[in-house]
Structures are given as C-alpha cells and as structure tokens.
mmCIF file of C-alpha atoms in Angstrom:
data_model
loop_
_atom_site.group_PDB
_atom_site.id
_atom_site.type_symbol
_atom_site.label_atom_id
_atom_site.label_comp_id
_atom_site.label_asym_id
_atom_site.label_seq_id
_atom_site.Cartn_x
_atom_site.Cartn_y
_atom_site.Cartn_z
ATOM 1 C CA MET S 219 0.351 0.040 0.001
ATOM 2 C CA LEU S 220 1.007 3.187 -1.281
ATOM 3 C CA SER S 221 0.988 5.429 2.314
ATOM 4 C CA VAL S 222 1.966 9.557 1.932
ATOM 5 C CA GLU S 223 2.834 11.682 5.450
ATOM 6 C CA ILE S 224 -0.239 14.227 4.983
ATOM 7 C CA PRO S 225 0.330 16.842 7.435
ATOM 8 C CA THR S 226 -2.384 17.663 10.308
ATOM 9 C CA LEU S 227 -1.658 21.225 11.436
ATOM 10 C CA ARG S 228 -4.160 23.419 13.723
ATOM 11 C CA THR S 229 -5.387 27.160 14.206
ATOM 12 C CA GLU S 230 -7.755 28.788 16.550
ATOM 13 C CA ARG S 231 -10.901 27.577 15.402
ATOM 14 C CA LEU S 232 -9.617 24.742 12.694
ATOM 15 C CA ILE S 233 -7.901 21.291 11.802
ATOM 16 C CA LEU S 234 -6.496 21.663 8.625
ATOM 17 C CA ARG S 235 -5.859 18.034 7.648
ATOM 18 C CA ALA S 236 -5.924 15.287 4.960
ATOM 19 C CA PRO S 237 -9.247 14.677 2.656
ATOM 20 C CA THR S 238 -10.354 10.619 3.347
ATOM 21 C CA LEU S 239 -13.570 9.803 1.995
ATOM 22 C CA GLU S 240 -16.320 10.576 4.755
ATOM 23 C CA ASP S 241 -15.383 14.021 2.854
ATOM 24 C CA SER S 242 -16.600 13.184 -0.371
ATOM 25 C CA ALA S 243 -20.831 13.282 0.225
ATOM 26 C CA PRO S 244 -20.464 17.046 1.539
ATOM 27 C CA PHE S 245 -17.190 17.929 -1.267
ATOM 28 C CA MET S 246 -19.999 16.042 -4.292
ATOM 29 C CA ALA S 247 -22.686 18.132 -2.644
ATOM 30 C CA PHE S 248 -21.441 21.227 -2.282
ATOM 31 C CA ILE S 249 -18.959 20.563 -6.376
ATOM 32 C CA ARG S 250 -23.635 19.879 -8.484
ATOM 33 C CA SER S 251 -24.449 23.274 -6.755
ATOM 34 C CA ASP S 252 -25.030 26.348 -8.473
ATOM 35 C CA ARG S 253 -23.140 27.194 -5.415
ATOM 36 C CA ALA S 254 -20.213 26.072 -6.691
ATOM 37 C CA ARG S 255 -20.196 28.455 -10.336
ATOM 38 C CA PHE S 256 -16.263 29.845 -9.532
ATOM 39 C CA VAL S 257 -15.082 27.556 -9.239
ATOM 40 C CA GLY S 258 -16.182 24.941 -12.455
ATOM 41 C CA GLY S 259 -19.083 23.202 -10.914
ATOM 42 C CA HIS S 260 -22.728 23.103 -11.212
ATOM 43 C CA ARG S 261 -26.564 21.832 -10.571
ATOM 44 C CA ASP S 262 -25.783 19.529 -13.689
ATOM 45 C CA LEU S 263 -22.059 18.089 -13.308
ATOM 46 C CA PRO S 264 -22.375 14.564 -13.759
ATOM 47 C CA GLU S 265 -21.450 12.168 -10.369
ATOM 48 C CA ARG S 266 -18.328 11.784 -12.673
ATOM 49 C CA TYR S 267 -17.126 14.140 -12.745
ATOM 50 C CA ALA S 268 -17.574 15.503 -9.388
ATOM 51 C CA VAL S 269 -15.545 11.651 -7.825
ATOM 52 C CA ARG S 270 -12.394 12.275 -10.501
ATOM 53 C CA ALA S 271 -12.252 16.434 -8.529
ATOM 54 C CA PHE S 272 -12.103 14.476 -5.282
ATOM 55 C CA GLY S 273 -10.051 12.330 -6.091
ATOM 56 C CA HIS S 274 -7.249 13.973 -8.231
ATOM 57 C CA ILE S 275 -7.872 16.682 -5.023
ATOM 58 C CA ALA S 276 -6.283 14.147 -3.251
ATOM 59 C CA GLY S 277 -4.405 12.482 -5.401
ATOM 60 C CA LEU S 278 -1.977 15.704 -5.322
ATOM 61 C CA TRP S 279 -1.176 14.239 -2.793
ATOM 62 C CA VAL S 280 0.810 11.582 -4.309
ATOM 63 C CA LEU S 281 2.049 13.168 -6.935
ATOM 64 C CA ARG S 282 3.284 17.144 -5.384
ATOM 65 C CA GLY S 283 3.321 16.826 -2.089
ATOM 66 C CA TYR S 284 1.082 18.857 -1.272
ATOM 67 C CA SER S 285 -2.573 20.042 -2.226
ATOM 68 C CA SER S 286 -5.432 21.183 -0.248
ATOM 69 C CA PHE S 287 -6.357 20.583 3.431
ATOM 70 C CA VAL S 288 -9.662 19.764 4.291
ATOM 71 C CA VAL S 289 -10.799 22.672 6.842
ATOM 72 C CA GLU S 290 -12.439 20.867 9.749
ATOM 73 C CA ASP S 291 -14.171 23.468 12.352
ATOM 74 C CA ALA S 292 -12.203 22.453 16.057
ATOM 75 C CA ASP S 293 -15.920 22.707 17.969
ATOM 76 C CA SER S 294 -17.976 20.885 15.782
ATOM 77 C CA GLY S 295 -16.393 18.609 13.921
ATOM 78 C CA ARG S 296 -17.876 19.207 10.376
ATOM 79 C CA ALA S 297 -16.153 19.557 7.570
ATOM 80 C CA LEU S 298 -16.001 22.816 5.898
ATOM 81 C CA GLY S 299 -14.780 22.828 2.778
ATOM 82 C CA LEU S 300 -10.881 22.666 1.014
ATOM 83 C CA VAL S 301 -8.293 25.287 1.169
ATOM 84 C CA GLY S 302 -4.130 25.813 0.246
ATOM 85 C CA PRO S 303 -1.901 24.751 -2.754
ATOM 86 C CA TRP S 304 -2.859 22.457 -5.744
ATOM 87 C CA PHE S 305 -0.634 22.123 -9.565
ATOM 88 C CA PRO S 306 -2.994 20.189 -11.111
ATOM 89 C CA GLN S 307 -1.125 20.034 -14.373
ATOM 90 C CA ALA S 308 -2.014 21.821 -16.730
ATOM 91 C CA TRP S 309 -1.784 24.913 -14.238
ATOM 92 C CA PRO S 310 1.294 27.124 -14.621
ATOM 93 C CA GLU S 311 2.211 27.765 -11.771
ATOM 94 C CA PRO S 312 1.510 26.315 -8.584
ATOM 95 C CA GLU S 313 -2.736 28.242 -7.241
ATOM 96 C CA PHE S 314 -3.502 28.511 -4.139
ATOM 97 C CA SER S 315 -6.997 27.733 -4.089
ATOM 98 C CA TRP S 316 -10.454 27.484 -0.967
ATOM 99 C CA SER S 317 -13.979 26.935 -1.471
ATOM 100 C CA LEU S 318 -16.488 26.620 1.442
ATOM 101 C CA TRP S 319 -19.208 23.681 0.816
ATOM 102 C CA HIS S 320 -21.505 25.322 3.338
ATOM 103 C CA ALA S 321 -22.802 29.038 3.015
ATOM 104 C CA ASP S 322 -23.293 29.075 5.890
ATOM 105 C CA ALA S 323 -19.767 28.527 6.876
ATOM 106 C CA GLU S 324 -18.606 32.141 5.044
ATOM 107 C CA GLY S 325 -17.764 35.536 5.683
ATOM 108 C CA ARG S 326 -16.318 34.492 8.883
ATOM 109 C CA GLY S 327 -13.146 34.374 8.242
ATOM 110 C CA PHE S 328 -12.169 30.261 8.002
ATOM 111 C CA VAL S 329 -10.706 30.920 4.855
ATOM 112 C CA ALA S 330 -8.144 33.313 5.581
ATOM 113 C CA GLU S 331 -6.897 31.507 9.359
ATOM 114 C CA ALA S 332 -6.238 28.090 7.302
ATOM 115 C CA MET S 333 -4.572 30.417 4.806
ATOM 116 C CA ALA S 334 -2.100 32.379 6.668
ATOM 117 C CA THR S 335 -1.079 29.002 8.715
ATOM 118 C CA ILE S 336 -1.162 26.627 5.892
ATOM 119 C CA MET S 337 1.300 29.174 3.209
ATOM 120 C CA PRO S 338 3.915 29.562 5.803
ATOM 121 C CA TRP S 339 4.276 25.583 5.546
ATOM 122 C CA PHE S 340 3.701 25.720 1.806
ATOM 123 C CA TRP S 341 7.175 27.650 1.195
ATOM 124 C CA ASP S 342 8.485 25.944 3.794
ATOM 125 C CA ARG S 343 7.468 22.677 1.948
ATOM 126 C CA THR S 344 8.161 23.319 -1.100
ATOM 127 C CA GLY S 345 11.167 26.501 -1.454
ATOM 128 C CA LEU S 346 8.442 27.764 -3.916
ATOM 129 C CA THR S 347 8.374 32.477 -2.831
ATOM 130 C CA THR S 348 5.992 32.984 -4.908
ATOM 131 C CA ALA S 349 2.129 30.992 -5.592
ATOM 132 C CA ILE S 350 -1.192 32.180 -7.855
ATOM 133 C CA SER S 351 -4.927 32.328 -7.167
ATOM 134 C CA VAL S 352 -6.913 32.561 -9.762
ATOM 135 C CA ILE S 353 -10.051 33.548 -9.741
ATOM 136 C CA ASP S 354 -13.597 34.708 -11.161
ATOM 137 C CA GLU S 355 -13.593 39.279 -11.701
ATOM 138 C CA ASP S 356 -17.251 38.352 -10.328
ATOM 139 C CA ASN S 357 -15.544 36.682 -7.676
ATOM 140 C CA TYR S 358 -15.492 39.171 -5.202
ATOM 141 C CA GLY S 359 -15.276 37.256 -2.529
ATOM 142 C CA SER S 360 -12.106 35.490 -3.399
ATOM 143 C CA ILE S 361 -11.190 38.705 -4.506
ATOM 144 C CA ARG S 362 -11.062 40.580 -0.760
ATOM 145 C CA VAL S 363 -9.842 37.205 0.451
ATOM 146 C CA ALA S 364 -6.789 37.495 -1.736
ATOM 147 C CA GLU S 365 -6.568 40.259 -1.031
ATOM 148 C CA ARG S 366 -6.578 40.362 2.750
ATOM 149 C CA LEU S 367 -3.508 37.550 1.765
ATOM 150 C CA GLY S 368 -1.909 39.852 0.603
ATOM 151 C CA ALA S 369 -2.333 39.284 -3.214
ATOM 152 C CA VAL S 370 -1.834 41.713 -5.779
ATOM 153 C CA LEU S 371 -3.030 41.604 -8.746
ATOM 154 C CA ASP S 372 -0.403 40.382 -11.423
ATOM 155 C CA GLU S 373 -1.876 42.871 -15.035
ATOM 156 C CA ALA S 374 1.041 40.132 -17.358
ATOM 157 C CA THR S 375 -0.603 36.551 -15.833
ATOM 158 C CA THR S 376 -4.272 37.433 -16.211
ATOM 159 C CA GLU S 377 -3.782 38.312 -19.424
ATOM 160 C CA THR S 378 -1.996 35.281 -20.477
ATOM 161 C CA VAL S 379 -4.334 33.729 -18.946
ATOM 162 C CA ASN S 380 -6.975 35.300 -20.949
ATOM 163 C CA LEU S 381 -5.165 34.204 -24.173
ATOM 164 C CA PRO S 382 -7.351 31.718 -25.773
ATOM 165 C CA GLY S 383 -5.684 27.987 -26.472
ATOM 166 C CA SER S 384 -5.393 28.855 -21.882
ATOM 167 C CA VAL S 385 -7.033 26.439 -19.498
ATOM 168 C CA PHE S 386 -8.640 28.888 -17.899
ATOM 169 C CA HIS S 387 -10.029 30.515 -21.264
ATOM 170 C CA GLU S 388 -13.840 31.354 -20.990
ATOM 171 C CA PRO S 389 -14.455 32.384 -24.428
ATOM 172 C CA GLU S 390 -18.585 33.640 -23.276
ATOM 173 C CA GLY S 391 -17.757 33.911 -19.618
ATOM 174 C CA ALA S 392 -15.921 36.355 -17.099
ATOM 175 C CA ARG S 393 -12.203 37.310 -16.492
ATOM 176 C CA ALA S 394 -10.005 34.581 -14.978
ATOM 177 C CA LEU S 395 -8.326 37.233 -12.330
ATOM 178 C CA VAL S 396 -4.565 36.288 -11.173
ATOM 179 C CA TYR S 397 -3.955 37.701 -8.281
ATOM 180 C CA ARG S 398 -0.020 36.243 -7.242
ATOM 181 C CA HIS S 399 1.375 35.503 -3.765
ATOM 182 C CA HIS S 400 4.412 36.208 -2.634
ATOM 183 C CA ALA S 401 6.654 34.365 -0.239
ATOM 184 C CA ALA S 402 8.084 37.443 2.718
ATOM 185 C CA GLN S 403 3.378 38.661 3.066
ATOM 186 C CA GLY S 404 2.802 35.437 2.996
ATOM 187 C CA ARG S 405 4.553 35.203 6.046
ATOM 188 C CA GLU S 406 3.299 38.259 7.649
ATOM 189 C CA ALA S 407 -0.687 37.135 6.856
ATOM 190 C CA ALA S 408 0.570 34.417 9.669
#
C-alpha cells in the first residue's frame, strides 16, 4: 500500500487535515450545486466528474507532495471545505485556492485563518517564493480574501491566462484574474 505523510495543521478554530472518503459527500453536494460556479462546478455536473475532481485533489498529495487541506471546525468536527495549494498538470504554477462547502461558513474568516497557517507551511515545504490564485472577476468574496492575504493583481499573468488556448480561457464567460502571493507577504499574514 502506498503511504503519504500528510500533516495536520491547527489554528485557533480549525483543524486542517487530509481529505478522507467521508469528505466526499459534502464535497459532492457542493461541487454539484450552483454555489460552486466559481470553481468549475454546477447543478448539472455529472457525478462521475465530481468523483474524479475529489480524487484529483486527494491524489495531488501523492504526485506533488502537497494539495488542499480539508478545513474542519475544531469545535463541531464539521468539514467546512477545501483550502490550500494545488497544482494540476495543466496549471502554469501552484495555486492557492479555497472553497467552503456550506453557505453558513462564509464570511466568518475561516479561509484567511486557514491560509495564514498553510502559506508558511507551503513555502517551507516547497522552497517556492510565489503562487497564484486564479479568481473569476465576479467572485468578489475571493478577491477580498486574496487581498487580505497580501496577494496583488498580476496584470501580465491575467492577460496570459485569458488568451485562447489557456486552460482558464472562457470565450463567453467572465475573465479570470490572477492574484500573486509572495512568500514574504504570506509570512506576514501568519
């Protein structure tokens, strides 16, 4: 059996841990809802794609040595969403991403709290000094989170990812904005 050591990180209110099969149900409910419109999900998403998406996120721990953490409420034990780095093969570089699976978890600072712990861990683990967050221009909540974490809009990369042929290009959709995180700012957010 293949074994990968995935750390468990903690904040004042959260446990940041490896994805488990038990997390697939709330993930599937989220990704197959209209709430997931900014992360590639939607109400009509076939179940097989949702299953693959969850497996892909978990599998990146094996392939890259890092991926998104499940955010769990330390008091209730409820899985709230996925937060952290991920780097699919088609991406130009690692991305810090976040999605909260439950509407009642939004606006409570969980993503910023989790990322303030995850970012220094990521910089130390990888030795990298930058990462991106690719955010739909209409996703104002995620834009605020990226800015709160110290990320700045990267105009040049934003132009590049919106060109035809880019994995992020949506001919009829909103533009993708690229926010750049730097290791120095990530350490300050912590």
